[in-house]
mmCIF file of N, CA, C and O in Angstrom:
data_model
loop_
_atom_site.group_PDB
_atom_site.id
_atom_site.type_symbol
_atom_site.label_atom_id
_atom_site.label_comp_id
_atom_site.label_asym_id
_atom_site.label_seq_id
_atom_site.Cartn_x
_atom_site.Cartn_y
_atom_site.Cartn_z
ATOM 1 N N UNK C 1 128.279 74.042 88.777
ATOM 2 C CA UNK C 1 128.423 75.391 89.292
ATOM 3 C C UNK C 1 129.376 75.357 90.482
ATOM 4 O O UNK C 1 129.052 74.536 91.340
ATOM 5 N N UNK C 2 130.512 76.088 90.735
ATOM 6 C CA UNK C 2 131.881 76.511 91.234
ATOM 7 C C UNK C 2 130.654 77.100 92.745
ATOM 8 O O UNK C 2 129.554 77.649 92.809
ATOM 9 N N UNK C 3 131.435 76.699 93.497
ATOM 10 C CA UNK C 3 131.118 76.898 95.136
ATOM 11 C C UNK C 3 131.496 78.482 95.531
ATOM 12 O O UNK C 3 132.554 79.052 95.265
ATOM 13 N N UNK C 4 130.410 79.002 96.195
ATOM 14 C CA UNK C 4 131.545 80.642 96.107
ATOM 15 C C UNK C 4 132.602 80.515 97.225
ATOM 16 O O UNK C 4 132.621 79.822 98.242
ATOM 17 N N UNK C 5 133.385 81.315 96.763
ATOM 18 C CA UNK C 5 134.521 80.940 97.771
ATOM 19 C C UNK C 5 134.371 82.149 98.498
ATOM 20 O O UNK C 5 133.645 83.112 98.250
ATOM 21 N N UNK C 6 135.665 81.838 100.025
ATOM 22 C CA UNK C 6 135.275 82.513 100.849
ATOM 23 C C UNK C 6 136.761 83.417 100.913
ATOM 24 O O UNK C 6 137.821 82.817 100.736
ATOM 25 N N UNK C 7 136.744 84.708 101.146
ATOM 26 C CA UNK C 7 137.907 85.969 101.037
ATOM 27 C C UNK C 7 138.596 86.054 102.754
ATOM 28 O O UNK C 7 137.956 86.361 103.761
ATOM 29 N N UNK C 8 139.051 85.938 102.732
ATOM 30 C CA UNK C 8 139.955 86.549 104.042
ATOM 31 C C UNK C 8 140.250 87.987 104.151
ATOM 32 O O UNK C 8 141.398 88.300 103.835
ATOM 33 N N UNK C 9 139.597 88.763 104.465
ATOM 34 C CA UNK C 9 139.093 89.895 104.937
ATOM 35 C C UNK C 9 140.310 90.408 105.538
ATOM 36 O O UNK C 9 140.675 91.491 105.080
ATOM 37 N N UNK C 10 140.883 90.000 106.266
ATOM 38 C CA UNK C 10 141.836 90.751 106.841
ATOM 39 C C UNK C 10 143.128 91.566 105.898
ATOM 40 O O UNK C 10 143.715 92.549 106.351
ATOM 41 N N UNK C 11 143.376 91.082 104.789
ATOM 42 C CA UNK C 11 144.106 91.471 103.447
ATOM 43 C C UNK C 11 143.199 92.442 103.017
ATOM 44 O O UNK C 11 143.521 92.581 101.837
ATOM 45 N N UNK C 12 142.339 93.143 103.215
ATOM 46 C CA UNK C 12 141.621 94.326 102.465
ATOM 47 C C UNK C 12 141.355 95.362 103.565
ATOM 48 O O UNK C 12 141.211 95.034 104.743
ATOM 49 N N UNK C 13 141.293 96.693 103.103
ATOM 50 C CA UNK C 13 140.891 97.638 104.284
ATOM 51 C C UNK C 13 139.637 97.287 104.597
ATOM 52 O O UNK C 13 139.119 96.295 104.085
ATOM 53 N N UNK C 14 139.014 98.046 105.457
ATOM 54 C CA UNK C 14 137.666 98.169 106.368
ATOM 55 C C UNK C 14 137.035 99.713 105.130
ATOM 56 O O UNK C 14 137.457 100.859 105.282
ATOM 57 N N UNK C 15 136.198 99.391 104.224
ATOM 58 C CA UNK C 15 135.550 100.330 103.925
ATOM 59 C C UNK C 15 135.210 101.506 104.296
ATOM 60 O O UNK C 15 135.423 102.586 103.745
ATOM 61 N N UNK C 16 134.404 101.141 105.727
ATOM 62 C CA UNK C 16 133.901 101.941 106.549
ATOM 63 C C UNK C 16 135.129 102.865 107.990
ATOM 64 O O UNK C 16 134.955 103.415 109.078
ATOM 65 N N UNK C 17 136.146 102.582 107.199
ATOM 66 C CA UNK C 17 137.675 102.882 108.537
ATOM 67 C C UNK C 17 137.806 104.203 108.402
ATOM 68 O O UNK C 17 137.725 104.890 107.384
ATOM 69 N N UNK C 18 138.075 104.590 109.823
ATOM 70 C CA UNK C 18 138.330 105.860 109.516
ATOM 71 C C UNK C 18 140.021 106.377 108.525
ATOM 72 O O UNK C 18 141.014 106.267 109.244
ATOM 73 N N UNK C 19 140.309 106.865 107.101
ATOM 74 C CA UNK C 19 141.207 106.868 106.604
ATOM 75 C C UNK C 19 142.668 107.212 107.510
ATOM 76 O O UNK C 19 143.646 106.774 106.903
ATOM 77 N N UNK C 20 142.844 107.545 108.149
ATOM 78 C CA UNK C 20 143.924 107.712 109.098
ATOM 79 C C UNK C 20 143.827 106.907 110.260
ATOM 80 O O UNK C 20 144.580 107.296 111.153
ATOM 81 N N UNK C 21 142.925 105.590 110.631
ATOM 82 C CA UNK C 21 142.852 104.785 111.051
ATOM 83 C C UNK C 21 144.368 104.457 111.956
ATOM 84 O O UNK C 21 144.546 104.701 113.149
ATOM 85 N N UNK C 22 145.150 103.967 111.198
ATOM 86 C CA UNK C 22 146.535 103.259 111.639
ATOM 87 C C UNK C 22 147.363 104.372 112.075
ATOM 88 O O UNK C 22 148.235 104.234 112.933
ATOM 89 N N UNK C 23 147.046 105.708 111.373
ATOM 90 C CA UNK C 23 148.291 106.781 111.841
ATOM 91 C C UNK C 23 147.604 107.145 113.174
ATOM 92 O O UNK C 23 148.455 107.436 114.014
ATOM 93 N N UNK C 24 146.215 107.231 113.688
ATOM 94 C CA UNK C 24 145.540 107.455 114.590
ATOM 95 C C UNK C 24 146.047 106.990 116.124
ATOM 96 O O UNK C 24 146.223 107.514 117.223
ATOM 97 N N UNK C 25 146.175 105.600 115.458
ATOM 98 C CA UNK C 25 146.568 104.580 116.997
ATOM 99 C C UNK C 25 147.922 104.599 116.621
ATOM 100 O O UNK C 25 148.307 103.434 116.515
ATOM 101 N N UNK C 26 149.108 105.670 116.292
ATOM 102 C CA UNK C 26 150.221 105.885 116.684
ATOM 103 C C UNK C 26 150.614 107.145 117.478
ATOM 104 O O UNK C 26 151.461 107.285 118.360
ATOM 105 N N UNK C 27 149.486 108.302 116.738
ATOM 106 C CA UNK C 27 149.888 109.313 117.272
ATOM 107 C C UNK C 27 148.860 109.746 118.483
ATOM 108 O O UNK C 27 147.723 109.349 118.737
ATOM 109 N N UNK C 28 149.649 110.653 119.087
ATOM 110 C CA UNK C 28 148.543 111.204 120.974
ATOM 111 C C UNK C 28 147.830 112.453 120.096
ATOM 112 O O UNK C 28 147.912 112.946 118.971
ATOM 113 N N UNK C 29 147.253 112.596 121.055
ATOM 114 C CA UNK C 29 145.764 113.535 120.243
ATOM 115 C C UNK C 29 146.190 114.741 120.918
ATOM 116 O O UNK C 29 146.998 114.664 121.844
ATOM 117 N N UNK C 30 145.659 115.984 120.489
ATOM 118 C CA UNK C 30 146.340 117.304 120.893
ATOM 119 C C UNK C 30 145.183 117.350 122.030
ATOM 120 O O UNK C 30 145.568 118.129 122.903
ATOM 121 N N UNK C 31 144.320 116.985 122.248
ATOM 122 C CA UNK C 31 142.965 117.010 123.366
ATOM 123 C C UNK C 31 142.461 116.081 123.216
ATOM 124 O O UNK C 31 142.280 115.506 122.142
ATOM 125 N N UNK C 32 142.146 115.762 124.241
ATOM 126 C CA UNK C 32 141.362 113.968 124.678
ATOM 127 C C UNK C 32 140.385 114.477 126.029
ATOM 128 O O UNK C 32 140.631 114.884 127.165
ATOM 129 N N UNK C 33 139.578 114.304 125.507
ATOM 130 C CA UNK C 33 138.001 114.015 126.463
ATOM 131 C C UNK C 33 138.118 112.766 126.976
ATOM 132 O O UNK C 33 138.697 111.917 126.298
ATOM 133 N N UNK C 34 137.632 112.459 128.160
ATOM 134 C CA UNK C 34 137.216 111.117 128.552
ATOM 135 C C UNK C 34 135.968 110.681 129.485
ATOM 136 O O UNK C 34 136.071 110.611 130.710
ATOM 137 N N UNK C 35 135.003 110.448 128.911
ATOM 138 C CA UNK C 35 133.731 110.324 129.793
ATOM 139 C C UNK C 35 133.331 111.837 130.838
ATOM 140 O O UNK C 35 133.201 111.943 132.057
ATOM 141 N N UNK C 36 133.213 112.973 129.594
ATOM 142 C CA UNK C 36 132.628 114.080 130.247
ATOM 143 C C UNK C 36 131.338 114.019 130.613
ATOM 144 O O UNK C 36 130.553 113.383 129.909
ATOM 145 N N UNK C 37 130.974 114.568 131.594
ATOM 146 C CA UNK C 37 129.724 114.646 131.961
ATOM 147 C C UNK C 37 129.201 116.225 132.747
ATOM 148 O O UNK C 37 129.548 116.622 133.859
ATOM 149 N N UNK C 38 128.409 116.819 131.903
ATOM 150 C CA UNK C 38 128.156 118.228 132.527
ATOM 151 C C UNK C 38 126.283 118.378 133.159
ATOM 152 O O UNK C 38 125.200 118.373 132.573
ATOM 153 N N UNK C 39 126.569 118.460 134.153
ATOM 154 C CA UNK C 39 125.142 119.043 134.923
ATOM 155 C C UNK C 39 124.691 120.388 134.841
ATOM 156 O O UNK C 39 125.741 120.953 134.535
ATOM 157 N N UNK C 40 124.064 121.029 134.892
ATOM 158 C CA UNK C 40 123.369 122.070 135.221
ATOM 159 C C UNK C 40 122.428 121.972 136.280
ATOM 160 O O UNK C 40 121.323 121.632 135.856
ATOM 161 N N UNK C 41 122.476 122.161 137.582
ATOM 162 C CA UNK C 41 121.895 121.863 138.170
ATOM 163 C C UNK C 41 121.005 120.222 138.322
ATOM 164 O O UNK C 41 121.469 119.150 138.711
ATOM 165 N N UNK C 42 120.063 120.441 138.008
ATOM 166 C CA UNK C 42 119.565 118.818 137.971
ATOM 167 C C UNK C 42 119.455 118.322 136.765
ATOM 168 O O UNK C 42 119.229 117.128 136.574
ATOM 169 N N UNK C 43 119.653 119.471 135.512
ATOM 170 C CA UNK C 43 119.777 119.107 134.111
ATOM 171 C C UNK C 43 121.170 118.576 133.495
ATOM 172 O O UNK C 43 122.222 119.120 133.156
ATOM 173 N N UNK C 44 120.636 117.147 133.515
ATOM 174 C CA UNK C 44 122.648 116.534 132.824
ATOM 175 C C UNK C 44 122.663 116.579 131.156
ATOM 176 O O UNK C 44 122.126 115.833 130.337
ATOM 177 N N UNK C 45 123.264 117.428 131.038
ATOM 178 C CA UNK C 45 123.379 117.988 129.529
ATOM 179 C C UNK C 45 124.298 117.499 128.607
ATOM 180 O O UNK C 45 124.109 117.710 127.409
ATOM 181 N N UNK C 46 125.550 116.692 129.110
ATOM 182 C CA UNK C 46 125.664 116.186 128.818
ATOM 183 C C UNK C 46 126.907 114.833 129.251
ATOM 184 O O UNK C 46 127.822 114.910 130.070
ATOM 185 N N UNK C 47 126.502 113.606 128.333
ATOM 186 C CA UNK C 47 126.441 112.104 129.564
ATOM 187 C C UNK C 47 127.823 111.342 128.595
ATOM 188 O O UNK C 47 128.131 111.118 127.424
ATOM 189 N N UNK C 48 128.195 111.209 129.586
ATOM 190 C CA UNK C 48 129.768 110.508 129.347
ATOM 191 C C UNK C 48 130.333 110.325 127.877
ATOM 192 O O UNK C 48 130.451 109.267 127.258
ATOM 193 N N UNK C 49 130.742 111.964 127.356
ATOM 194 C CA UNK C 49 131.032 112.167 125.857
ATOM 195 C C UNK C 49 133.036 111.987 126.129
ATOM 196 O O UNK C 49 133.760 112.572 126.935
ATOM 197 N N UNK C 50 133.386 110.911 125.036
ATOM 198 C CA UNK C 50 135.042 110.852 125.312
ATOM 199 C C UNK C 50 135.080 110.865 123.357
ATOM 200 O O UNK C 50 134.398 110.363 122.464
ATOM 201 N N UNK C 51 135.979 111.518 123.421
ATOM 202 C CA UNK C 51 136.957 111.890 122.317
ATOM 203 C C UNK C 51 138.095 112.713 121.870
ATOM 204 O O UNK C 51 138.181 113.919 122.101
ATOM 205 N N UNK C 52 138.922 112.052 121.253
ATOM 206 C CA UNK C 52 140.374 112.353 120.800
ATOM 207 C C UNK C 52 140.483 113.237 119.837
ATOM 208 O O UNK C 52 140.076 112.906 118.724
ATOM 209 N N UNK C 53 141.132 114.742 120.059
ATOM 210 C CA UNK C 53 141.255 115.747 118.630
ATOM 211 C C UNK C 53 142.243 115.874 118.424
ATOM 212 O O UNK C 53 142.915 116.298 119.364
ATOM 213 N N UNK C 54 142.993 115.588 117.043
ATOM 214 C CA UNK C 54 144.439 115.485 116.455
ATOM 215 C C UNK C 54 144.454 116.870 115.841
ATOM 216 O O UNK C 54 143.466 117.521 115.503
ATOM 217 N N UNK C 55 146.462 117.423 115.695
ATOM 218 C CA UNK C 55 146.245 118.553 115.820
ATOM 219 C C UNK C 55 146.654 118.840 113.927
ATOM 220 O O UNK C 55 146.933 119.872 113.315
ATOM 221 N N UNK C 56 146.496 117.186 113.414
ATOM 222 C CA UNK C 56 146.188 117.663 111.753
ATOM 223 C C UNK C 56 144.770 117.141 111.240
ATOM 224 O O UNK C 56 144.555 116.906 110.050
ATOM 225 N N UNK C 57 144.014 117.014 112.048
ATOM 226 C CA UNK C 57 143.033 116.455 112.034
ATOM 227 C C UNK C 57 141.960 117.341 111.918
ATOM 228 O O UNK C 57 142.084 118.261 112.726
ATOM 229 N N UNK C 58 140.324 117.481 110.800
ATOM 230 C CA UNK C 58 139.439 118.595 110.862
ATOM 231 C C UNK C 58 138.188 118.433 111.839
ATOM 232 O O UNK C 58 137.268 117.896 111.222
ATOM 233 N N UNK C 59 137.940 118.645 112.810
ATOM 234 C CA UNK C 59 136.940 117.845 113.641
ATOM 235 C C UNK C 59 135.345 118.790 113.690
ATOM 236 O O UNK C 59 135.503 120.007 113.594
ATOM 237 N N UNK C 60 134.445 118.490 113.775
ATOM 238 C CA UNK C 60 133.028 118.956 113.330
ATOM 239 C C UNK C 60 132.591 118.459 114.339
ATOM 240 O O UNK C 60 133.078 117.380 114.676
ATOM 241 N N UNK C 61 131.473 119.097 115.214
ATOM 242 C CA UNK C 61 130.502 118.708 116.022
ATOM 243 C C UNK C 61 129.349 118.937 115.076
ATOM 244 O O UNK C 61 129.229 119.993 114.453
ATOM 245 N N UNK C 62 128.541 117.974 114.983
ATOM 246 C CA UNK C 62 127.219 117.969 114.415
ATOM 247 C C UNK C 62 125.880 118.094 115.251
ATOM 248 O O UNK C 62 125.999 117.539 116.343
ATOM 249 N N UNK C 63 125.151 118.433 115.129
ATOM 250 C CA UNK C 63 123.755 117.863 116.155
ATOM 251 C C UNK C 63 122.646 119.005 115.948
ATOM 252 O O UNK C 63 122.942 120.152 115.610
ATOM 253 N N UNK C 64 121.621 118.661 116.137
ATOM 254 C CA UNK C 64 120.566 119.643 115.907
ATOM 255 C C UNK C 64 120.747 120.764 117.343
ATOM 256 O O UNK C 64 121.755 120.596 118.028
ATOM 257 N N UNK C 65 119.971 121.633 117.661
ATOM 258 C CA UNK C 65 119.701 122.430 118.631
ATOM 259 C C UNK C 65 119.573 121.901 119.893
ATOM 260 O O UNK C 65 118.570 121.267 120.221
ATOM 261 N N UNK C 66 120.815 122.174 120.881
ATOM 262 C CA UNK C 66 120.231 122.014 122.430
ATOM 263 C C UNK C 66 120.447 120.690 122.372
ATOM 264 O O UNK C 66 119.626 120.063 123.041
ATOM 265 N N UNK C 67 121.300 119.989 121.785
ATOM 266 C CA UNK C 67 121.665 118.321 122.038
ATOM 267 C C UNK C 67 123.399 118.538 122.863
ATOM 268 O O UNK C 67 123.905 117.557 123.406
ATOM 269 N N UNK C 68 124.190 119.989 122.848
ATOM 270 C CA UNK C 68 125.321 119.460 123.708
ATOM 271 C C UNK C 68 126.436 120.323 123.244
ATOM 272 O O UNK C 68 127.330 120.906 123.858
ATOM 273 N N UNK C 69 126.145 120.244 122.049
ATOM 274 C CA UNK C 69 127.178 121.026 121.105
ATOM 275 C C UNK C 69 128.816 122.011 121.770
ATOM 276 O O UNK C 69 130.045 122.016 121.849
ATOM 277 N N UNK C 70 127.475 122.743 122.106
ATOM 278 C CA UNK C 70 128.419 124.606 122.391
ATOM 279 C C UNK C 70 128.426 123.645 124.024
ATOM 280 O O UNK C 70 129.564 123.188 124.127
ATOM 281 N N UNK C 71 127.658 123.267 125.126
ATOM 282 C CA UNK C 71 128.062 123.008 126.311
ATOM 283 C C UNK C 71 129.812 121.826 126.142
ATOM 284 O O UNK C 71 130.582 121.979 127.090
ATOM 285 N N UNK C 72 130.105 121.190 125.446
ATOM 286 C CA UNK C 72 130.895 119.973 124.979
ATOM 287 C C UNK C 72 131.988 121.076 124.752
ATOM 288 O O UNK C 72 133.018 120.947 125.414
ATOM 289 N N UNK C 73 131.896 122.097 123.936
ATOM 290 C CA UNK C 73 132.911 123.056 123.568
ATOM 291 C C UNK C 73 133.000 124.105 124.581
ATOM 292 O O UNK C 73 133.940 124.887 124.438
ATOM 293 N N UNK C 74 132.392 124.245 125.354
ATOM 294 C CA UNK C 74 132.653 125.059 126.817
ATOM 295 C C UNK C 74 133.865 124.170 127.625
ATOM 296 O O UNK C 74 135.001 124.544 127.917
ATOM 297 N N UNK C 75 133.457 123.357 127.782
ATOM 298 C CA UNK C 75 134.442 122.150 128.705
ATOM 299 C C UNK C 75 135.862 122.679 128.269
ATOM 300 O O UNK C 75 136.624 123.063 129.155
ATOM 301 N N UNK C 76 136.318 122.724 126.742
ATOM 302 C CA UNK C 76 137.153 122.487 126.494
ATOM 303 C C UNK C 76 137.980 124.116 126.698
ATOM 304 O O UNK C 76 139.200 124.186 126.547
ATOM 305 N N UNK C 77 137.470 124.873 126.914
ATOM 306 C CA UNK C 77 138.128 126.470 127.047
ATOM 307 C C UNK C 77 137.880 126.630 128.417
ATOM 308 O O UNK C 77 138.627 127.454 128.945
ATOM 309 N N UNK C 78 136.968 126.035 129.237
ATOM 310 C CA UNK C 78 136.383 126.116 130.728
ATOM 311 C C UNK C 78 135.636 127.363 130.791
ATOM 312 O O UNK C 78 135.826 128.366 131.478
ATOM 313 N N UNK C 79 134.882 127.127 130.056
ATOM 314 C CA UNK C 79 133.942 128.265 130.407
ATOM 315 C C UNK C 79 132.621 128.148 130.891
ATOM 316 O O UNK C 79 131.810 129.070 130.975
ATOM 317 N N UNK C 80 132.415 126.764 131.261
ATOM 318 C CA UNK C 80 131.665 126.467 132.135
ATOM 319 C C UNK C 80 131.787 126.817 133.845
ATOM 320 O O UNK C 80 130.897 126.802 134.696
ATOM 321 N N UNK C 81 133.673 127.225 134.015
ATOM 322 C CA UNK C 81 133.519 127.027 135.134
ATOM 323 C C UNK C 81 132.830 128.534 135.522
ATOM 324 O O UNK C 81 132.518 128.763 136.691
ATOM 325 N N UNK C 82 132.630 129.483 134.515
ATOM 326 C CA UNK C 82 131.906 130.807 134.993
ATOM 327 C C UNK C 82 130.688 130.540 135.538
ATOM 328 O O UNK C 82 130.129 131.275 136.352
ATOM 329 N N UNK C 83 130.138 129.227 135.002
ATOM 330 C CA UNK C 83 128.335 129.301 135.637
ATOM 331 C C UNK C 83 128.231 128.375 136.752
ATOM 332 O O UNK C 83 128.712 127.267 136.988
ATOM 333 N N UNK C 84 127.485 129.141 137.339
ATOM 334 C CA UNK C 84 127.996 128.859 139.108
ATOM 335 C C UNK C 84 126.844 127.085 139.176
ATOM 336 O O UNK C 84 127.291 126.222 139.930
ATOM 337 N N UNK C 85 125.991 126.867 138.676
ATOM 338 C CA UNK C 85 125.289 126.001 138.643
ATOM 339 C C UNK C 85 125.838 124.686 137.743
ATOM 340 O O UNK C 85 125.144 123.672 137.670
ATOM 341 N N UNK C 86 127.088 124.782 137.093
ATOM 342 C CA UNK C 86 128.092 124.157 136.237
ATOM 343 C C UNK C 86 128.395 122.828 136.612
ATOM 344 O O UNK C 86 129.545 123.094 136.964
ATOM 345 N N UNK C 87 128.319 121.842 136.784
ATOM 346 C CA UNK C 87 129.150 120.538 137.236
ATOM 347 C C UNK C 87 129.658 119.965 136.138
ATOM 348 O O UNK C 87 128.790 119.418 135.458
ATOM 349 N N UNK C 88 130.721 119.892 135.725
ATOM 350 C CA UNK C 88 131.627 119.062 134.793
ATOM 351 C C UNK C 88 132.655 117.934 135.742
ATOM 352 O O UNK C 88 133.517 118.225 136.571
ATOM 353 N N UNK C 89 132.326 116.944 135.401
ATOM 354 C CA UNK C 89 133.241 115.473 135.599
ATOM 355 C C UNK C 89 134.132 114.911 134.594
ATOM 356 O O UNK C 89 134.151 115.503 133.515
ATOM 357 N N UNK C 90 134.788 114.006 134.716
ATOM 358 C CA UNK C 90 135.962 113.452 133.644
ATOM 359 C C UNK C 90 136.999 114.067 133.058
ATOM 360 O O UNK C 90 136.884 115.267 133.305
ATOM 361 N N UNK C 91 137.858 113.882 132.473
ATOM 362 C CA UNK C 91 139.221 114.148 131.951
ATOM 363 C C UNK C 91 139.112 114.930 130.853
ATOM 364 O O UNK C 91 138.516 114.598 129.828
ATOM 365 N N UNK C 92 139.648 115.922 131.026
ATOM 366 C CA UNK C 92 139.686 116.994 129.200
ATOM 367 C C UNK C 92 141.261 117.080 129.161
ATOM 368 O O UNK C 92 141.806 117.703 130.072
ATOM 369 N N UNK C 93 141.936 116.574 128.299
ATOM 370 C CA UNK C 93 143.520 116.524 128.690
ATOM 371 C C UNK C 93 144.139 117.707 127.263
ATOM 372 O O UNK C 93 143.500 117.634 126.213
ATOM 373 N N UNK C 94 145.178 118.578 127.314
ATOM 374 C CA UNK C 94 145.406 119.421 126.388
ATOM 375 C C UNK C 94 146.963 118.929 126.682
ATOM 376 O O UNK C 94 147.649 119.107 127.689
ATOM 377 N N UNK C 95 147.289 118.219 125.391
ATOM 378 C CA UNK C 95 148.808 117.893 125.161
ATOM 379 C C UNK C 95 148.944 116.585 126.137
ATOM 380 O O UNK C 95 150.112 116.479 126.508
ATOM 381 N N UNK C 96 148.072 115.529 126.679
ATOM 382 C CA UNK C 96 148.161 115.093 128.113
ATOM 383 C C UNK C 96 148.240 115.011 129.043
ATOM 384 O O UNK C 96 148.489 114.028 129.741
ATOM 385 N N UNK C 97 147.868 116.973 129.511
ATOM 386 C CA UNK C 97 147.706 117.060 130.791
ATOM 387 C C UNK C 97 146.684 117.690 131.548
ATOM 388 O O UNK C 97 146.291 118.809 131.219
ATOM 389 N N UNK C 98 146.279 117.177 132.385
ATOM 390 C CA UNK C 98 144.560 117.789 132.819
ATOM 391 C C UNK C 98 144.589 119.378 132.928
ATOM 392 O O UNK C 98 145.311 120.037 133.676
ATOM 393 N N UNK C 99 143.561 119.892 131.936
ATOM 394 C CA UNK C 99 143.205 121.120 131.786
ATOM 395 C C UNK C 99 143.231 121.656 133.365
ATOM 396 O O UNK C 99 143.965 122.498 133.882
ATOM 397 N N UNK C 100 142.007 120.745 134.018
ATOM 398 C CA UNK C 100 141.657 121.308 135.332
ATOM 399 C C UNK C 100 143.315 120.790 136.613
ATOM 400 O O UNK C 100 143.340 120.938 137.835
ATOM 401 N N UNK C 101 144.053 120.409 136.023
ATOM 402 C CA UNK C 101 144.860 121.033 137.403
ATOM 403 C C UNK C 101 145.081 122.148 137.828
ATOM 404 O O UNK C 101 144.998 123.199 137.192
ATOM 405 N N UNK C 102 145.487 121.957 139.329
ATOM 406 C CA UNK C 102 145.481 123.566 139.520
ATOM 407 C C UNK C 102 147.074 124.459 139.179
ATOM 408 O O UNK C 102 147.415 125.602 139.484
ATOM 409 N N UNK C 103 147.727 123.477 138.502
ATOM 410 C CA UNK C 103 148.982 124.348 137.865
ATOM 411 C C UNK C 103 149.018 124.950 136.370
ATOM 412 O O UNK C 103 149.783 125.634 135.690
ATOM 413 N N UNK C 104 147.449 124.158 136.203
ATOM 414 C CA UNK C 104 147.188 124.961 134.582
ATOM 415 C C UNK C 104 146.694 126.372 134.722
ATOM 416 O O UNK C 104 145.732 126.596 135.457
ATOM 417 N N UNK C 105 147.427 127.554 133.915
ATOM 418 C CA UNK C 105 147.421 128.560 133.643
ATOM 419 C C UNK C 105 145.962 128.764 132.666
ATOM 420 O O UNK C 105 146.031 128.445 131.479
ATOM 421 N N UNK C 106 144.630 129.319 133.241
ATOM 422 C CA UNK C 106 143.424 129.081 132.385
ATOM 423 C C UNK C 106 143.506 130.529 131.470
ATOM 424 O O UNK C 106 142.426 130.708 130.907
ATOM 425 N N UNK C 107 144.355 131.450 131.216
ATOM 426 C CA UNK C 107 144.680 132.721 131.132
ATOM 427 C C UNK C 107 145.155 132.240 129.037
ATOM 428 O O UNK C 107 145.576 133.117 128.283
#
């Protein structure tokens, strides 16, 4: 009986890859999160969320009720900054440049 042999893995995709994998880590993302973090007062709602949205790309937030969702998608229009009890930290970048500077037009 023949020994099983062993495959070199690196000659085959990653099953589990995301399919645009390689075009991913060429192209800049139309919005990039980086370690957001939003308080509500003493409630941290939500804890160092970073991710990249491409602008041919279909992106889905999933999650049951009250896990982050709609607060994660506030960040990104700033409509958190209406609630006065609001603390948002980290980088939300649109095209690569910080949403929250103060030369961004929030209009």
């Amino acid at each position: 009986m023949a020994e099983p042999s062993i495959q070199n893995t690196d000659t085959f995709p990653d099953p589990g890859a995301h399919p645009h994998q390689d075009r991913a880590n060429e192209r800049k993302p139309k919005m990039r999160a980086t370690e957001v973090n939003v308080h509500y007062g003493e409630k941290h709602a939500i804890k160092d969320v970073s991710l990249d949205i491409h602008s041919d790309d279909v992106t889905a937030l999933i999650g049951p009720s009250g896990c982050g969702k709609s607060t994660f998608l506030r960040c990104f229009n700033r409509m958190n900054d209406t609630v006065p009890s609001a603390v948002v930290s980290g980088m939300i970048e649109l095209e690569g440049r910080d949403i929250h500077d103060r030369d961004v037009d929030v209009v």
